[in-house]
CSV table of C-alpha atoms in Angstrom, one decimal:
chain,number,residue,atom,x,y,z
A,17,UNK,CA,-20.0,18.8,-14.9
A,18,UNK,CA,-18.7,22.0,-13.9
A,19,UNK,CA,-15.5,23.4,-15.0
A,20,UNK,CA,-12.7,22.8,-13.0
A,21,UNK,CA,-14.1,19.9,-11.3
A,22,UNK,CA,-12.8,16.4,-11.9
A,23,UNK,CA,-14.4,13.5,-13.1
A,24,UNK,CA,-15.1,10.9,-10.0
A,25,UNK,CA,-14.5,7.4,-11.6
A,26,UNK,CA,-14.1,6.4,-7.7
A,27,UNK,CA,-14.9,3.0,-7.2
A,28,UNK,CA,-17.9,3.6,-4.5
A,29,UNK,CA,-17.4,-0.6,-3.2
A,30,UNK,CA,-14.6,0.5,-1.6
A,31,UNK,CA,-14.7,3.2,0.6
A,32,UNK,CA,-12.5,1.8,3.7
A,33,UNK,CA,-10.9,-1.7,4.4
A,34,UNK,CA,-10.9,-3.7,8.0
A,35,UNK,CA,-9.2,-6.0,9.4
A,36,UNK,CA,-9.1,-7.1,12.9
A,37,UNK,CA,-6.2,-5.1,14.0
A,38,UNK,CA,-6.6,-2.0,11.5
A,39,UNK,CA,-8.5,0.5,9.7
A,40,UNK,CA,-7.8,1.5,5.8
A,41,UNK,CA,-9.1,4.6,4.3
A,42,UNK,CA,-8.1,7.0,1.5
A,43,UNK,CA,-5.8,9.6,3.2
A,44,UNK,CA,-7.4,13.2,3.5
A,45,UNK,CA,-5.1,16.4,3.2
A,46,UNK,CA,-5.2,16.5,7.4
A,47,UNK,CA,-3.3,13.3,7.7
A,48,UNK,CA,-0.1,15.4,6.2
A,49,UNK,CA,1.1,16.4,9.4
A,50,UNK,CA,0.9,12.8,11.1
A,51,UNK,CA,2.5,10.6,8.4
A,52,UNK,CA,5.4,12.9,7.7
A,53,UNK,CA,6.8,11.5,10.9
A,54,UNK,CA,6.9,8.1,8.8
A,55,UNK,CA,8.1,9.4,5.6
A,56,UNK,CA,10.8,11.5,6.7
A,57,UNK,CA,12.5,8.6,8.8
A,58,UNK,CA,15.6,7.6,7.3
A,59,UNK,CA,15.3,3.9,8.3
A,60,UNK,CA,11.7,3.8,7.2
A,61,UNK,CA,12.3,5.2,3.8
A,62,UNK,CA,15.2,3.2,3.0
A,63,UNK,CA,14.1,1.0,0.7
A,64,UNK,CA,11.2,3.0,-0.7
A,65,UNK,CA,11.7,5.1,-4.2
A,66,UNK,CA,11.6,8.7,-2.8
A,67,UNK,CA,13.9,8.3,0.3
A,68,UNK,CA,12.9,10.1,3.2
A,69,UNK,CA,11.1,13.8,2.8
A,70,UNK,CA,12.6,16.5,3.9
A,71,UNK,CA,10.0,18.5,4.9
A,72,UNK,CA,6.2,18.3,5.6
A,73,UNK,CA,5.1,20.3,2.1
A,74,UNK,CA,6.5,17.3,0.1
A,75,UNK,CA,4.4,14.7,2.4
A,76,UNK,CA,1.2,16.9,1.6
A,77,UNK,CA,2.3,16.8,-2.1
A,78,UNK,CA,2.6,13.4,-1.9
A,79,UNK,CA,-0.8,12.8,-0.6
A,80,UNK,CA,-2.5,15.2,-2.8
A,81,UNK,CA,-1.1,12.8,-5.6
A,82,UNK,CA,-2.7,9.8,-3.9
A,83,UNK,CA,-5.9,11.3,-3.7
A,84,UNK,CA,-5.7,12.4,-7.2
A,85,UNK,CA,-4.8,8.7,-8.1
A,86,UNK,CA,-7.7,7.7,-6.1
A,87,UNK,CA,-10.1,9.7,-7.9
A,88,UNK,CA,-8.6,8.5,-11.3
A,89,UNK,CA,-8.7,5.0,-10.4
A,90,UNK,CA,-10.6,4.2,-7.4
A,91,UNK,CA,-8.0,2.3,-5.3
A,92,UNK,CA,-4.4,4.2,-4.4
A,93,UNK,CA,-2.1,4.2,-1.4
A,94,UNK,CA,-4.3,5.1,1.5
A,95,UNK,CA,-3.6,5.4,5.4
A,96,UNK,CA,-3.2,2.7,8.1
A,97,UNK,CA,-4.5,3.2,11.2
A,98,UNK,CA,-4.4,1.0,13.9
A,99,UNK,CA,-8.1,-0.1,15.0
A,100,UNK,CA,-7.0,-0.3,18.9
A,101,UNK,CA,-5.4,3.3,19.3
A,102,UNK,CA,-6.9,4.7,16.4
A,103,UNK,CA,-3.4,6.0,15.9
A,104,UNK,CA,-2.3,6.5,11.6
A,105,UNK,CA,0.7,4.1,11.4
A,106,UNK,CA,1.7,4.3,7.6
A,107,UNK,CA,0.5,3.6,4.2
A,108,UNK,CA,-0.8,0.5,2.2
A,109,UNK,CA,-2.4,0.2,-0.8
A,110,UNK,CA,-2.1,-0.2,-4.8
A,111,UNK,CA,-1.3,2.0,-6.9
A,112,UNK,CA,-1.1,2.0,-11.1
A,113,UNK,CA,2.6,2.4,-12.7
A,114,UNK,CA,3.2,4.0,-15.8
A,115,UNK,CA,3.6,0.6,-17.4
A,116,UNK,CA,-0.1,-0.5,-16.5
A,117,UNK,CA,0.9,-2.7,-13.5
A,118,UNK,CA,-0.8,-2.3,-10.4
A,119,UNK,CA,1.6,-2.3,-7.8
A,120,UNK,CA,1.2,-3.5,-3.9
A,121,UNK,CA,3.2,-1.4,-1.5
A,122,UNK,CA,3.2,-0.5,2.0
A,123,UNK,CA,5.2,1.6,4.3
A,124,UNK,CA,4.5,1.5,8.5
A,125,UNK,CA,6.1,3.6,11.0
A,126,UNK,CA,9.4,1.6,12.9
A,127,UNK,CA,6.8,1.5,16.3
A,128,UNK,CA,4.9,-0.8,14.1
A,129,UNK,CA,7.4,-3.0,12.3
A,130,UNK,CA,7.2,-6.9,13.7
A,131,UNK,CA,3.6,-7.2,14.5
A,132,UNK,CA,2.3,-8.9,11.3
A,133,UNK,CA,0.3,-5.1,10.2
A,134,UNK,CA,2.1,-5.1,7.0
A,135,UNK,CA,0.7,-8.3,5.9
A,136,UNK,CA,-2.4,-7.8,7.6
A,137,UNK,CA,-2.9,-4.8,5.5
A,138,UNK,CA,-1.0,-5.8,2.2
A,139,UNK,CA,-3.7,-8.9,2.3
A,140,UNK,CA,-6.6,-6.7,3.2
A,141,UNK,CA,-5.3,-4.9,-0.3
A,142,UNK,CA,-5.1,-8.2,-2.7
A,143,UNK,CA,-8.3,-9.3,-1.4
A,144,UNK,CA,-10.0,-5.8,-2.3
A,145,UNK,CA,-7.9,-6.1,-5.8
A,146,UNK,CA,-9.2,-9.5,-6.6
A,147,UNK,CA,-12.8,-9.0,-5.0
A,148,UNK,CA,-14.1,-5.5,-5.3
A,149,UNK,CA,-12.2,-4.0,-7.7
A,150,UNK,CA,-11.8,-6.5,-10.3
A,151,UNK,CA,-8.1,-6.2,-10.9
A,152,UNK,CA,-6.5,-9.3,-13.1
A,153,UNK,CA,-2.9,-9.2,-11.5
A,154,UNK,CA,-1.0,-7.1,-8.4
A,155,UNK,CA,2.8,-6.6,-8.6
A,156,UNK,CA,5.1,-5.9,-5.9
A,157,UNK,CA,8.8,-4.9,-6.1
A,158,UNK,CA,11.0,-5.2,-3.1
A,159,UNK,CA,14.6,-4.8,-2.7
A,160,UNK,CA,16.5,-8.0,-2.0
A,161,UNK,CA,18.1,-6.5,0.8
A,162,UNK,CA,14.4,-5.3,2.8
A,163,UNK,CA,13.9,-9.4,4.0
A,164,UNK,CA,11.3,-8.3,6.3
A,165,UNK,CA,9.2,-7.1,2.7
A,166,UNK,CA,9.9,-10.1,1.5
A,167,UNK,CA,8.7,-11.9,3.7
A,168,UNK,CA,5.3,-10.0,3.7
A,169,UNK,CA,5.0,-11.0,0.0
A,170,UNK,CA,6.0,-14.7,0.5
A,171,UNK,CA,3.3,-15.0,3.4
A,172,UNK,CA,0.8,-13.5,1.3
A,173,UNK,CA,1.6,-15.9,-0.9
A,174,UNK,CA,2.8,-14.0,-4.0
A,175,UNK,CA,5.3,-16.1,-6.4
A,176,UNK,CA,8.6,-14.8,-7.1
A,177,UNK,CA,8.7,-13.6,-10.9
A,178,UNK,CA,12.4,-12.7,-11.4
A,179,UNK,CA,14.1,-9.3,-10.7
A,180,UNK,CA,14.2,-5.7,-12.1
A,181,UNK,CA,15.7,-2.4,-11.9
A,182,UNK,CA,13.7,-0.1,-10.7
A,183,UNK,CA,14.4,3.3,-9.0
A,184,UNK,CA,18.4,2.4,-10.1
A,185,UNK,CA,18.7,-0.3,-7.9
A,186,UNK,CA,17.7,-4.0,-8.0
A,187,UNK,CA,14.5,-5.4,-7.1
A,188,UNK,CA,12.8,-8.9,-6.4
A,189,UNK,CA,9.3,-9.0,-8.8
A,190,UNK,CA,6.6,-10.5,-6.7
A,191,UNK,CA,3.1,-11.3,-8.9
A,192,UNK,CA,-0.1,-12.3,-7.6
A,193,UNK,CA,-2.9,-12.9,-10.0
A,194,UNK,CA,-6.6,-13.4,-9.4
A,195,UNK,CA,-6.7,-16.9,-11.0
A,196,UNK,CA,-3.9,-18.3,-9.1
A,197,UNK,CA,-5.3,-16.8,-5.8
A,198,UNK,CA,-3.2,-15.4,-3.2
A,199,UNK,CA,-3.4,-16.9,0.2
A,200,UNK,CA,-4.6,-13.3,1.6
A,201,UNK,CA,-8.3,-13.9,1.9
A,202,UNK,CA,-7.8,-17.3,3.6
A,203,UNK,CA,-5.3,-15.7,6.0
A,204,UNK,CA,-7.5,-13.1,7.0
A,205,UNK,CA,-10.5,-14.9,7.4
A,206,UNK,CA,-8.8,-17.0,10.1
A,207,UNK,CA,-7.2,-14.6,11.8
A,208,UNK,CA,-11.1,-12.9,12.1
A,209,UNK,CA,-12.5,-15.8,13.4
């Protein structure tokens, strides 16, 4: 290896996700520009742990640490784009936690919110964790305020594992685990046919 470089341990299986409405990929240091229109909207980032960025140097920070955790781990938060437009609507993906947990999260751009893309893509996600990439168990914390996540989780058909404080404030634990089987793959298989 030459020095400087890092170590790929990039999980080659997975280099996008599709669904029928959208398009997954690992985000790529252009994509700054776009998505900073999602991360710095206050009612967006409400319920997510960093709040809303103030300016677009934190958004490309924030990527450069999700390709980073890509290339560490082969999965990480990567961009949404909507298969129709072609348009980058938010994030999805999984991501590991200092604790060992590989966490679920999402975050979509308000234009987006009600048309079923954030479990469209969160399921794209747990079928990828439980298929390709071999993952045991996904976690997903959501405040109990942020119904509309909750919701996502519940249809996805992740069981409610008590609660947690997280970021200072309160959040529902969601769990789905590869032997109980979320209902992801089922729901997206129907919606493909």
């Amino acid at each position: 290896m030459e020095a400087g470089r890092i170590a790929l341990s990039y999980n080659p299986g997975v280099e996008s996700l599709e669904t029928p409405r959208l398009h997954l990929r690992p985000f790529a240091a252009g994509d700054a520009t776009v998505v900073h229109s999602v991360y710095s909207d206050p009612e967006v980032m409400r319920y997510v742990a960093t709040g809303p960025l103030p300016d677009p140097e934190m958004t490309s920070r924030l990527l450069r640490d999700y390709m980073t955790h890509q290339r560490a781990w082969g999965y990480s938060f990567w961009a949404v784009l909507e298969r129709a437009s072609g348009t980058l609507i938010g994030d999805a993906g999984l991501y590991r936690t200092p604790v060992g947990e590989v966490e679920l999260g999402y975050t979509l751009g308000k234009a987006w919110w009600g048309y079923g893309y954030a479990t469209e893509a969160a399921g794209a996600w747990l079928q990828a964790a439980f298929s390709q990439l071999g993952i045991s168990e996904v976690v997903a914390l959501a405040e109990p305020a942020n119904g509309a996540s909750l919701r996502v989780l519940e249809k996805l058909g992740m069981r409610r594992d008590g609660e947690r404080m997280a970021f200072g404030r309160p959040h529902t634990v969601y769990r789905a685990s590869r032997r109980a089987g979320p209902r992801a793959g089922g729901l997206l298989r129907r919606r493909a046919r």
